[in-house]
CSV table of C-alpha atoms in Angstrom, one decimal:
chain,number,residue,atom,x,y,z
U,1,MET,CA,19.8,-22.3,7.3
U,2,ALA,CA,21.9,-19.6,5.7
U,3,PRO,CA,25.5,-19.3,7.0
U,4,THR,CA,24.8,-15.7,8.2
U,5,THR,CA,21.8,-16.8,10.2
U,6,THR,CA,23.7,-19.7,11.7
U,7,LYS,CA,26.5,-17.3,12.8
U,8,MET,CA,23.9,-15.0,14.3
U,9,ALA,CA,22.3,-17.8,16.2
U,10,SER,CA,25.6,-18.9,17.7
U,11,LEU,CA,26.4,-15.3,18.8
U,12,THR,CA,23.0,-14.6,20.4
U,13,SER,CA,23.0,-17.9,22.2
U,14,GLN,CA,26.1,-16.9,24.0
U,15,LEU,CA,24.3,-13.9,25.5
U,16,ARG,CA,22.0,-16.2,27.6
U,17,PHE,CA,22.9,-16.8,31.3
U,18,SER,CA,22.0,-19.6,33.6
U,19,THR,CA,19.2,-18.0,35.5
U,20,PRO,CA,16.0,-19.7,34.5
U,21,ALA,CA,13.6,-17.5,32.6
U,22,THR,CA,10.6,-18.9,34.6
U,23,ALA,CA,12.0,-18.0,38.0
U,24,VAL,CA,9.8,-15.3,39.5
U,25,THR,CA,12.0,-12.8,41.4
U,26,GLU,CA,9.5,-9.9,41.6
U,27,THR,CA,5.9,-9.2,41.0
U,28,CYS,CA,4.4,-6.7,38.5
U,29,THR,CA,1.3,-4.8,37.8
U,30,ILE,CA,0.4,-5.3,34.1
U,31,GLY,CA,-2.1,-3.1,32.2
U,32,CYS,CA,-4.2,-3.7,29.1
U,33,PRO,CA,-5.8,-0.5,27.9
U,34,LYS,CA,-8.4,-0.5,25.1
U,35,GLU,CA,-7.0,0.2,21.7
U,36,VAL,CA,-8.0,3.7,20.5
U,37,MET,CA,-6.4,3.8,17.0
U,38,PRO,CA,-9.2,3.9,14.4
U,39,CYS,CA,-10.2,0.4,13.1
U,40,GLU,CA,-8.0,-1.4,15.6
U,41,TYR,CA,-10.2,-4.1,17.0
U,42,ARG,CA,-7.6,-6.4,18.6
U,43,VAL,CA,-6.8,-6.7,22.3
U,44,SER,CA,-3.3,-7.4,23.6
U,45,LEU,CA,-4.3,-9.8,26.4
U,46,THR,CA,-6.9,-12.5,26.4
U,47,PRO,CA,-8.6,-13.9,29.5
U,48,ALA,CA,-6.4,-17.0,29.1
U,49,THR,CA,-3.1,-15.0,29.1
U,50,VAL,CA,-4.4,-12.9,32.0
U,51,ALA,CA,-5.0,-16.1,34.0
U,52,GLU,CA,-1.4,-17.2,33.3
U,53,LEU,CA,0.0,-13.9,34.5
U,54,VAL,CA,-2.1,-13.9,37.6
U,55,SER,CA,-1.1,-17.5,38.4
U,56,ASN,CA,2.5,-16.2,38.4
U,57,GLY,CA,1.7,-13.8,41.2
U,58,HIS,CA,1.2,-10.7,39.0
U,59,THR,CA,-1.7,-8.2,39.0
U,60,VAL,CA,-3.5,-7.5,35.8
U,61,VAL,CA,-5.6,-4.4,35.1
U,62,VAL,CA,-7.8,-4.3,32.0
U,63,GLN,CA,-9.8,-1.3,30.7
U,64,MET,CA,-13.5,-1.8,30.5
U,65,GLY,CA,-14.5,-2.9,27.0
U,66,ALA,CA,-10.9,-3.7,25.9
U,67,GLY,CA,-11.8,-7.1,24.6
U,68,VAL,CA,-15.3,-6.7,23.4
U,69,ALA,CA,-14.5,-6.4,19.7
U,70,SER,CA,-12.4,-9.6,20.0
U,71,GLY,CA,-15.3,-11.5,21.7
U,72,PHE,CA,-14.1,-11.2,25.3
U,73,THR,CA,-16.4,-9.7,27.9
U,74,ASP,CA,-15.3,-7.7,30.9
U,75,GLU,CA,-16.8,-10.6,33.0
U,76,SER,CA,-14.4,-13.1,31.3
U,77,TYR,CA,-11.4,-11.0,32.4
U,78,THR,CA,-12.7,-10.7,35.9
U,79,ALA,CA,-13.2,-14.4,36.1
U,80,SER,CA,-9.6,-14.8,35.0
U,81,GLY,CA,-8.4,-12.7,37.9
U,82,ALA,CA,-8.0,-9.3,36.3
U,83,THR,CA,-9.2,-6.0,37.7
U,84,VAL,CA,-11.4,-4.1,35.3
U,85,VAL,CA,-11.3,-0.3,35.4
U,86,PRO,CA,-13.3,2.3,33.4
U,87,THR,CA,-10.6,4.5,31.9
U,88,ALA,CA,-7.2,4.2,30.2
U,89,LYS,CA,-5.8,6.7,32.6
U,90,GLU,CA,-6.4,4.3,35.5
U,91,VAL,CA,-4.6,1.6,33.6
U,92,TYR,CA,-1.6,3.7,32.9
U,93,THR,CA,-1.3,5.3,36.3
U,94,THR,CA,-1.5,2.0,38.3
U,95,CYS,CA,0.6,-0.3,36.1
U,96,GLN,CA,4.3,-0.8,35.8
U,97,THR,CA,4.0,-2.6,32.4
U,98,ILE,CA,1.6,-1.7,29.6
U,99,VAL,CA,0.8,-4.3,26.9
U,100,LYS,CA,-0.8,-2.9,23.8
U,101,VAL,CA,-1.3,-3.9,20.1
U,102,GLN,CA,-0.7,-0.5,18.5
U,103,ALA,CA,1.7,2.1,19.9
U,104,PRO,CA,0.2,4.7,22.3
U,105,GLN,CA,-1.8,7.3,20.5
U,106,PRO,CA,-1.6,11.1,21.2
U,107,GLN,CA,-4.5,11.0,23.6
U,108,GLU,CA,-2.6,8.5,25.7
U,109,TYR,CA,0.8,10.3,25.8
U,110,SER,CA,0.1,12.2,29.0
U,111,PHE,CA,-0.8,9.0,30.9
U,112,ILE,CA,2.6,7.4,30.3
U,113,GLN,CA,4.8,7.2,33.5
U,114,GLN,CA,8.5,7.5,33.8
U,115,GLY,CA,10.2,4.1,33.6
U,116,GLN,CA,7.0,2.4,32.4
U,117,VAL,CA,7.5,-0.6,30.2
U,118,ILE,CA,5.4,-0.7,27.1
U,119,PHE,CA,5.0,-3.6,24.6
U,120,ALA,CA,3.5,-2.7,21.2
U,121,PHE,CA,4.0,-2.5,17.4
U,122,PHE,CA,5.8,0.8,17.6
U,123,SER,CA,7.1,1.3,14.0
U,124,PHE,CA,9.2,4.2,15.3
U,125,GLU,CA,10.9,4.6,12.0
U,126,ASN,CA,7.8,6.1,10.6
U,127,ASN,CA,6.6,8.3,13.5
U,128,LYS,CA,9.0,11.0,14.8
U,129,THR,CA,6.4,12.4,17.2
U,130,LEU,CA,5.8,9.0,18.8
U,131,PHE,CA,9.6,8.4,19.1
U,132,GLU,CA,10.3,11.8,20.7
U,133,THR,CA,7.4,11.4,23.1
U,134,MET,CA,8.5,8.0,24.3
U,135,MET,CA,12.0,9.5,24.8
U,136,GLN,CA,10.6,12.5,26.7
U,137,ARG,CA,8.4,10.4,28.9
U,138,GLU,CA,11.3,8.1,29.6
U,139,ALA,CA,9.3,5.0,28.8
U,140,VAL,CA,10.9,1.6,28.2
U,141,CYS,CA,9.7,0.4,24.8
U,142,PHE,CA,9.8,-3.1,23.4
U,143,SER,CA,8.8,-3.2,19.7
U,144,TYR,CA,7.2,-6.5,18.6
U,145,GLU,CA,8.4,-6.2,15.0
U,146,HIS,CA,12.0,-6.0,16.1
U,147,MET,CA,11.9,-8.9,18.5
U,148,LYS,CA,14.1,-11.5,16.7
U,149,THR,CA,15.0,-15.0,17.8
U,150,GLU,CA,18.4,-16.6,17.6
U,151,ASN,CA,17.6,-18.2,14.2
U,152,GLY,CA,16.5,-14.8,12.7
U,153,MET,CA,12.8,-15.3,13.1
U,154,THR,CA,10.4,-12.6,14.3
U,155,PRO,CA,7.8,-14.6,16.3
U,156,VAL,CA,5.3,-11.9,17.0
U,157,LEU,CA,5.4,-10.4,13.5
U,158,GLN,CA,5.3,-13.8,12.0
U,159,ALA,CA,2.1,-14.6,13.8
U,160,MET,CA,0.4,-11.6,12.3
U,161,CYS,CA,2.0,-12.4,8.9
U,162,GLU,CA,0.4,-15.8,9.0
U,163,ILE,CA,-3.0,-14.2,9.3
U,164,SER,CA,-2.4,-11.4,6.8
U,165,GLY,CA,-1.2,-13.9,4.1
U,166,GLN,CA,-4.5,-15.8,4.3
U,167,LEU,CA,-6.6,-12.6,4.4
U,168,ALA,CA,-4.8,-11.3,1.3
U,169,ILE,CA,-6.4,-13.9,-0.9
U,170,SER,CA,-9.9,-13.6,0.5
U,171,GLN,CA,-9.8,-9.8,0.1
U,172,ALA,CA,-8.4,-10.1,-3.5
U,173,MET,CA,-11.2,-12.5,-4.4
U,174,LYS,CA,-13.7,-10.0,-3.1
U,175,TYR,CA,-12.3,-7.0,-4.9
U,176,LEU,CA,-12.0,-8.9,-8.2
U,177,GLU,CA,-15.8,-9.0,-8.3
U,178,LYS,CA,-17.4,-6.6,-10.7
U,179,PRO,CA,-19.6,-4.8,-8.1
U,180,MET,CA,-16.5,-4.0,-6.2
U,181,GLY,CA,-14.8,-2.5,-9.3
U,182,GLY,CA,-12.8,-5.5,-10.2
U,183,SER,CA,-12.4,-7.3,-13.5
U,184,GLY,CA,-15.0,-9.9,-12.7
U,185,CYS,CA,-12.4,-12.7,-12.8
U,186,MET,CA,-12.8,-15.7,-10.4
U,187,LEU,CA,-9.5,-17.2,-9.1
U,188,GLY,CA,-10.9,-20.7,-8.6
U,189,THR,CA,-11.1,-23.6,-11.1
U,190,VAL,CA,-14.0,-23.8,-13.5
U,191,THR,CA,-14.4,-26.7,-15.9
U,192,GLY,CA,-13.2,-25.8,-19.4
U,193,MET,CA,-11.5,-22.6,-18.3
U,194,THR,CA,-8.1,-21.4,-17.2
U,195,SER,CA,-7.8,-20.3,-13.5
U,196,GLY,CA,-7.1,-16.8,-12.3
U,197,TYR,CA,-3.4,-15.9,-11.8
U,198,VAL,CA,-1.9,-14.7,-8.5
U,199,LEU,CA,1.6,-13.3,-8.4
U,200,ILE,CA,3.2,-13.2,-5.0
U,201,LEU,CA,6.4,-11.2,-4.3
U,202,GLY,CA,8.3,-12.7,-1.3
U,203,GLY,CA,8.8,-16.1,0.2
U,204,GLY,CA,8.3,-15.6,3.9
U,205,VAL,CA,5.4,-16.6,6.1
U,206,ALA,CA,2.9,-14.2,4.7
U,207,ALA,CA,3.7,-15.1,1.2
U,208,MET,CA,3.6,-18.9,1.9
U,209,GLN,CA,0.2,-18.5,3.5
U,210,ALA,CA,-1.1,-16.5,0.6
U,211,ALA,CA,0.2,-19.1,-1.8
U,212,ARG,CA,-1.3,-22.0,0.2
U,213,VAL,CA,-4.8,-20.4,0.2
U,214,ALA,CA,-4.6,-19.3,-3.5
U,215,SER,CA,-3.5,-22.7,-4.7
U,216,SER,CA,-6.1,-24.4,-2.6
U,217,VAL,CA,-8.9,-22.6,-4.5
U,218,GLY,CA,-7.4,-23.6,-7.8
U,219,ALA,CA,-5.7,-20.4,-8.9
U,220,HIS,CA,-2.4,-20.5,-10.8
U,221,VAL,CA,0.1,-19.1,-8.3
U,222,CYS,CA,3.6,-17.8,-9.0
U,223,VAL,CA,5.9,-16.9,-6.1
U,224,MET,CA,8.9,-14.7,-6.8
U,225,ASP,CA,11.9,-14.4,-4.4
U,226,VAL,CA,15.6,-13.9,-4.4
U,227,CYS,CA,16.2,-16.7,-1.9
U,228,MET,CA,16.7,-19.9,-4.0
U,229,SER,CA,16.5,-22.2,-1.0
U,230,ASN,CA,13.1,-20.8,-0.2
U,231,LEU,CA,11.9,-21.2,-3.7
U,232,ARG,CA,13.2,-24.7,-3.8
U,233,THR,CA,11.3,-25.6,-0.6
U,234,MET,CA,8.1,-24.2,-1.9
U,235,ALA,CA,8.5,-26.0,-5.3
U,236,GLU,CA,8.9,-29.3,-3.4
U,237,THR,CA,6.0,-28.8,-1.0
U,238,PHE,CA,3.3,-26.9,-2.8
U,239,PRO,CA,0.9,-28.3,-5.4
U,240,LYS,CA,1.7,-28.2,-9.2
U,241,ASN,CA,-0.5,-25.1,-9.7
U,242,CYS,CA,2.0,-23.1,-7.6
U,243,THR,CA,5.2,-22.3,-9.4
U,244,THR,CA,8.3,-20.3,-8.4
U,245,LEU,CA,10.4,-17.8,-10.2
U,246,TYR,CA,13.6,-15.8,-9.4
U,247,PHE,CA,12.9,-12.1,-8.8
U,248,CYS,CA,14.4,-9.8,-11.4
U,249,THR,CA,13.0,-7.0,-13.6
U,250,GLU,CA,12.6,-9.1,-16.7
U,251,ASN,CA,10.6,-11.8,-14.9
U,252,LEU,CA,8.6,-9.3,-13.0
U,253,VAL,CA,7.6,-7.4,-16.1
U,254,GLN,CA,6.7,-10.6,-17.9
U,255,GLU,CA,4.5,-11.9,-15.1
U,256,ILE,CA,2.8,-8.8,-13.8
U,257,GLN,CA,1.1,-8.3,-17.2
U,258,LYS,CA,-0.6,-11.7,-16.8
U,259,ALA,CA,-1.6,-11.4,-13.2
U,260,ASP,CA,-5.1,-10.9,-11.9
U,261,VAL,CA,-3.8,-10.4,-8.4
U,262,VAL,CA,-0.3,-9.2,-7.2
U,263,ILE,CA,0.6,-9.5,-3.5
U,264,GLY,CA,3.5,-7.7,-2.0
U,265,ALA,CA,4.9,-9.6,1.0
U,266,VAL,CA,8.4,-8.3,1.7
U,267,PHE,CA,8.6,-6.5,5.0
U,268,GLY,CA,12.3,-5.7,5.4
U,269,SER,CA,15.4,-4.8,3.4
U,270,PHE,CA,17.1,-7.2,1.1
U,271,GLN,CA,20.0,-7.4,-1.4
U,272,MET,CA,18.6,-6.1,-4.7
U,273,PRO,CA,19.8,-8.6,-7.4
U,274,SER,CA,22.1,-7.2,-10.1
U,275,THR,CA,19.5,-8.1,-12.7
U,276,VAL,CA,17.2,-5.3,-11.4
U,277,THR,CA,18.1,-2.3,-13.6
U,278,ASN,CA,15.3,0.1,-13.0
U,279,SER,CA,16.9,3.4,-11.9
U,280,SER,CA,14.1,4.5,-9.6
U,281,VAL,CA,14.1,1.2,-7.8
U,282,MET,CA,17.9,1.3,-7.3
U,283,SER,CA,17.7,4.8,-6.0
U,284,GLU,CA,15.0,3.7,-3.5
U,285,MET,CA,17.2,0.9,-2.4
U,286,THR,CA,20.0,3.3,-1.3
U,287,THR,CA,17.8,4.5,1.6
U,288,VAL,CA,16.0,1.3,2.5
U,289,ASN,CA,18.5,0.0,5.0
U,290,GLN,CA,18.8,3.4,6.7
U,291,MET,CA,15.0,3.8,7.1
U,292,ASN,CA,14.1,0.2,7.7
U,293,ARG,CA,11.2,0.5,5.3
U,294,ALA,CA,10.0,-2.2,3.0
U,295,PRO,CA,11.6,-2.2,-0.4
U,296,ILE,CA,9.8,-0.9,-3.4
U,297,LEU,CA,9.7,-3.8,-5.8
U,298,VAL,CA,7.1,-2.6,-8.3
U,299,THR,CA,7.2,0.9,-9.9
U,300,LYS,CA,4.2,2.9,-11.0
U,301,GLU,CA,5.2,2.2,-14.6
U,302,GLN,CA,5.0,-1.5,-13.9
U,303,VAL,CA,1.7,-1.1,-12.1
U,304,ALA,CA,0.4,0.6,-15.3
U,305,MET,CA,1.2,-2.7,-17.2
U,306,MET,CA,-1.4,-4.6,-15.1
U,307,LYS,CA,-4.7,-5.6,-16.5
U,308,PRO,CA,-7.7,-3.2,-15.9
U,309,GLY,CA,-9.6,-4.4,-12.8
U,310,SER,CA,-6.8,-6.4,-11.4
U,311,VAL,CA,-6.0,-6.2,-7.7
U,312,ILE,CA,-2.9,-5.3,-5.6
U,313,VAL,CA,-2.7,-6.4,-2.0
U,314,ASP,CA,0.3,-4.8,-0.3
U,315,LEU,CA,1.0,-6.6,3.0
U,316,ALA,CA,4.0,-4.3,3.6
U,317,ALA,CA,1.9,-1.1,3.7
U,318,SER,CA,2.7,-0.5,7.3
U,319,ARG,CA,6.4,-0.2,6.3
U,320,GLY,CA,5.9,2.0,3.2
U,321,GLY,CA,4.8,-0.8,0.9
U,322,ASN,CA,6.3,-2.8,-2.0
U,323,PHE,CA,4.6,-0.8,-4.7
U,324,GLU,CA,5.5,2.8,-5.6
U,325,THR,CA,1.8,3.5,-5.8
U,326,THR,CA,1.0,2.3,-2.3
U,327,GLN,CA,-0.9,4.7,0.0
U,328,PRO,CA,-2.0,3.4,3.4
U,329,THR,CA,-5.8,2.7,3.6
U,330,THR,CA,-8.1,1.7,6.5
U,331,LEU,CA,-10.5,-1.2,7.1
U,332,GLU,CA,-13.3,1.3,6.7
U,333,MET,CA,-12.0,2.5,3.4
U,334,PRO,CA,-9.6,-0.3,2.3
U,335,THR,CA,-9.1,0.4,-1.4
U,336,PHE,CA,-8.3,3.0,-4.0
U,337,MET,CA,-7.9,2.9,-7.7
U,338,TYR,CA,-4.7,3.8,-9.6
U,339,ASN,CA,-4.5,3.4,-13.3
U,340,ASN,CA,-7.6,1.1,-13.3
U,341,VAL,CA,-5.8,-1.2,-10.7
U,342,ILE,CA,-7.5,-1.7,-7.3
U,343,HIS,CA,-5.1,-1.2,-4.4
U,344,TYR,CA,-5.8,-2.8,-1.0
U,345,CYS,CA,-3.2,-1.3,1.4
U,346,VAL,CA,-4.5,-1.8,4.9
U,347,PRO,CA,-1.5,-1.7,7.4
U,348,ASN,CA,-3.3,-3.6,10.2
U,349,MET,CA,-5.1,-6.3,8.2
U,350,PRO,CA,-5.2,-8.9,11.1
U,351,SER,CA,-7.5,-6.4,12.9
U,352,ALA,CA,-10.2,-7.5,10.5
U,353,VAL,CA,-10.4,-10.8,12.3
U,354,PRO,CA,-9.8,-9.8,15.9
U,355,GLN,CA,-11.1,-13.0,17.5
U,356,THR,CA,-8.4,-14.9,15.7
U,357,SER,CA,-5.6,-12.3,15.7
U,358,SER,CA,-6.0,-11.3,19.3
U,359,VAL,CA,-5.5,-14.9,20.5
U,360,SER,CA,-2.5,-15.4,18.2
U,361,LEU,CA,-0.9,-12.1,19.3
U,362,ALA,CA,-1.4,-12.8,23.0
U,363,ASN,CA,-0.1,-16.4,22.7
U,364,ASN,CA,3.1,-15.2,21.0
U,365,THR,CA,3.8,-12.3,23.3
U,366,LEU,CA,3.0,-14.0,26.7
U,367,VAL,CA,6.5,-15.6,27.2
U,368,TYR,CA,8.2,-12.2,26.8
U,369,ILE,CA,5.7,-10.3,29.0
U,370,GLN,CA,6.1,-13.0,31.7
U,371,GLN,CA,9.8,-12.8,31.6
U,372,VAL,CA,9.8,-9.0,32.0
U,373,ALA,CA,7.2,-9.2,34.7
U,374,ASN,CA,9.0,-12.0,36.6
U,375,ASN,CA,12.5,-10.5,36.5
U,376,GLY,CA,12.4,-6.9,35.6
U,377,TRP,CA,13.1,-5.6,32.1
U,378,LYS,CA,16.9,-5.3,32.4
U,379,LYS,CA,17.5,-8.8,33.7
U,380,ALA,CA,15.0,-10.2,31.2
U,381,CYS,CA,16.9,-8.6,28.3
U,382,VAL,CA,20.2,-10.1,29.5
U,383,GLU,CA,18.6,-13.5,29.7
U,384,ASN,CA,16.7,-13.3,26.4
U,385,SER,CA,18.4,-12.0,23.3
U,386,THR,CA,14.9,-11.7,21.6
U,387,LEU,CA,13.9,-9.1,24.2
U,388,MET,CA,17.2,-7.4,23.9
U,389,GLN,CA,16.8,-6.9,20.2
U,390,GLY,CA,13.2,-5.7,20.7
U,391,LEU,CA,14.3,-2.9,23.1
U,392,MET,CA,14.1,0.4,21.3
U,393,VAL,CA,13.9,3.1,23.9
U,394,ALA,CA,14.9,3.3,27.6
U,395,GLN,CA,15.8,6.0,30.0
U,396,ASN,CA,15.5,8.8,27.5
U,397,MET,CA,17.9,7.1,25.1
U,398,THR,CA,17.6,4.7,22.2
U,399,THR,CA,19.4,1.4,22.1
U,400,ASN,CA,18.8,1.1,18.3
U,401,TYR,CA,21.5,2.6,16.2
U,402,THR,CA,19.3,2.9,13.1
U,403,LEU,CA,16.9,5.2,15.0
U,404,SER,CA,19.7,7.4,16.2
U,405,GLN,CA,20.7,7.8,12.6
U,406,ILE,CA,17.1,8.6,11.4
U,407,TYR,CA,16.5,11.1,14.2
U,408,THR,CA,19.8,12.9,14.4
U,409,GLY,CA,20.7,14.3,17.8
U,410,THR,CA,19.1,11.4,19.6
U,411,MET,CA,21.2,9.9,22.5
U,412,PHE,CA,22.3,6.4,21.5
U,413,VAL,CA,23.6,3.9,24.0
U,414,PRO,CA,24.6,0.4,23.1
U,415,THR,CA,22.4,-2.2,24.9
U,416,VAL,CA,25.4,-3.8,26.6
U,417,GLN,CA,26.4,-0.5,28.2
U,418,LEU,CA,22.8,0.1,29.4
U,419,LEU,CA,22.7,-3.4,30.9
U,420,LYS,CA,26.3,-3.5,32.2
U,421,ASN,CA,25.3,-3.7,35.9
U,422,GLU,CA,22.9,-6.5,35.3
U,423,ILE,CA,25.4,-8.4,33.3
U,424,THR,CA,28.0,-8.0,36.0
U,425,MET,CA,25.6,-9.2,38.7
U,426,MET,CA,24.6,-12.2,36.7
U,427,THR,CA,28.2,-13.4,36.1
U,428,THR,CA,30.0,-15.4,38.7
U,429,GLN,CA,33.5,-14.7,37.5
U,430,PRO,CA,36.0,-12.6,39.5
U,431,GLN,CA,36.1,-8.9,38.6
U,432,ASN,CA,38.9,-9.0,36.1
U,433,GLN,CA,37.2,-11.9,34.3
U,434,THR,CA,33.9,-10.0,34.4
U,435,GLU,CA,35.4,-7.1,32.5
U,436,THR,CA,36.6,-9.6,29.8
U,437,THR,CA,33.1,-11.0,29.6
U,438,LEU,CA,31.6,-7.6,29.1
U,439,ALA,CA,34.0,-6.8,26.3
U,440,GLU,CA,33.2,-10.1,24.6
U,441,ILE,CA,29.5,-9.5,24.9
U,442,LYS,CA,29.8,-6.0,23.5
U,443,GLN,CA,31.8,-7.4,20.6
U,444,GLN,CA,29.1,-10.0,20.0
U,445,LEU,CA,26.3,-7.4,20.1
U,446,ASN,CA,28.1,-5.3,17.6
U,447,GLN,CA,28.5,-8.2,15.3
U,448,ILE,CA,24.8,-9.0,15.6
U,449,GLN,CA,23.9,-5.4,14.9
U,450,ASN,CA,26.1,-5.4,11.8
U,451,MET,CA,24.5,-8.6,10.5
U,452,ASN,CA,21.0,-7.2,11.2
U,453,SER,CA,21.8,-4.2,9.0
U,454,THR,CA,23.3,-6.3,6.1
U,455,TYR,CA,21.6,-9.6,6.3
U,456,GLY,CA,18.5,-9.7,4.1
U,457,ASN,CA,16.4,-11.4,1.6
U,458,PHE,CA,12.7,-11.7,0.8
U,459,THR,CA,12.0,-13.6,4.0
U,460,VAL,CA,13.1,-11.2,6.7
U,461,GLU,CA,9.6,-10.7,7.9
U,462,ALA,CA,9.4,-14.2,9.3
């Protein structure tokens, strides 16, 4: 583990209090509306996770048809103890906590209640209207992609990255086919011939899954990263047809011209190595940390160097993409052509396999939903630093400094200030010691926030 990550873990661990996370101090009504974003087939709660919540004394309300695309019938939810209602409005107006996959869509805005807790992939950085609406409605928003554990992992995002990485190779193989507009190259091994070549940018979970699948079909795989320890691990554990290379402009230009497939798998900011000299890339990097977008690693000029009929799969499309040529696409129209290179840039790739991705999502979010339902969101945040970091909006304020800088004029309040009363009640020291404790926690949170803004490499997505 990197020294910065170790330090972050030690700091966040000190924010935990002795109250057990499993203790149920209150009951909650939890809602699961049907996803209305086009091409979103996942569901946020499965019958199995509903049963767990109900067994803890909570009430679960599910919108009719919410799980059908994922293979879950309304009857299966009823059998698990949920109440099934016909409309999203009924879910929102009767529930204290809403659990979604994608952020609420415009047609849902009017249903949101003051003080309502909402779990979702919000991506506030890219949606001013959504951010302003959640502020105005005074919702309490937990963003899956910002929920980070003590060791720097993002468990919910990581679960989806695991699926996206595997899908990247299957989609690339399909679009390499001639009828799909590709070059007609096959990635796998054929006797007497060289294999197809897959270049993967990044060394996180998505990249590793893509490398694993690509190497298993016999392709020659090259993984580029700036984190040498990750490259070393991959070199030691992956088969011989998977090689590693340090990311720099010279290496990128050299490899991209040989690649049949290039996969972008870097979701967050990172320290651009000094060996990257392209001026447009460096200019882009000056705003990456402020906007929390994915870094542009490949310029349009470098895309133009690729072989005709080759394929780009940008797994970071939901955060702006790793390619200068990236434009978000949909599962209905997943590709476009730029300079004779096929681009697959679907932001919600796991939605293509909802039976798998819905279960994975529900399994990885249940512990956080339970903790909020059991103890209330404020106490849950104090007990769990992962939830604390995932809190983006509360009480018409943002607890995320980056968002307050992106959307100037937004009221920003540090999380420790928002949760001061809960922290005070949960400490057993005398009043004068409590004030010291609050000051220490505030200092720790500031250090964590500073590290979050500066810590980075190609593995931040997982």
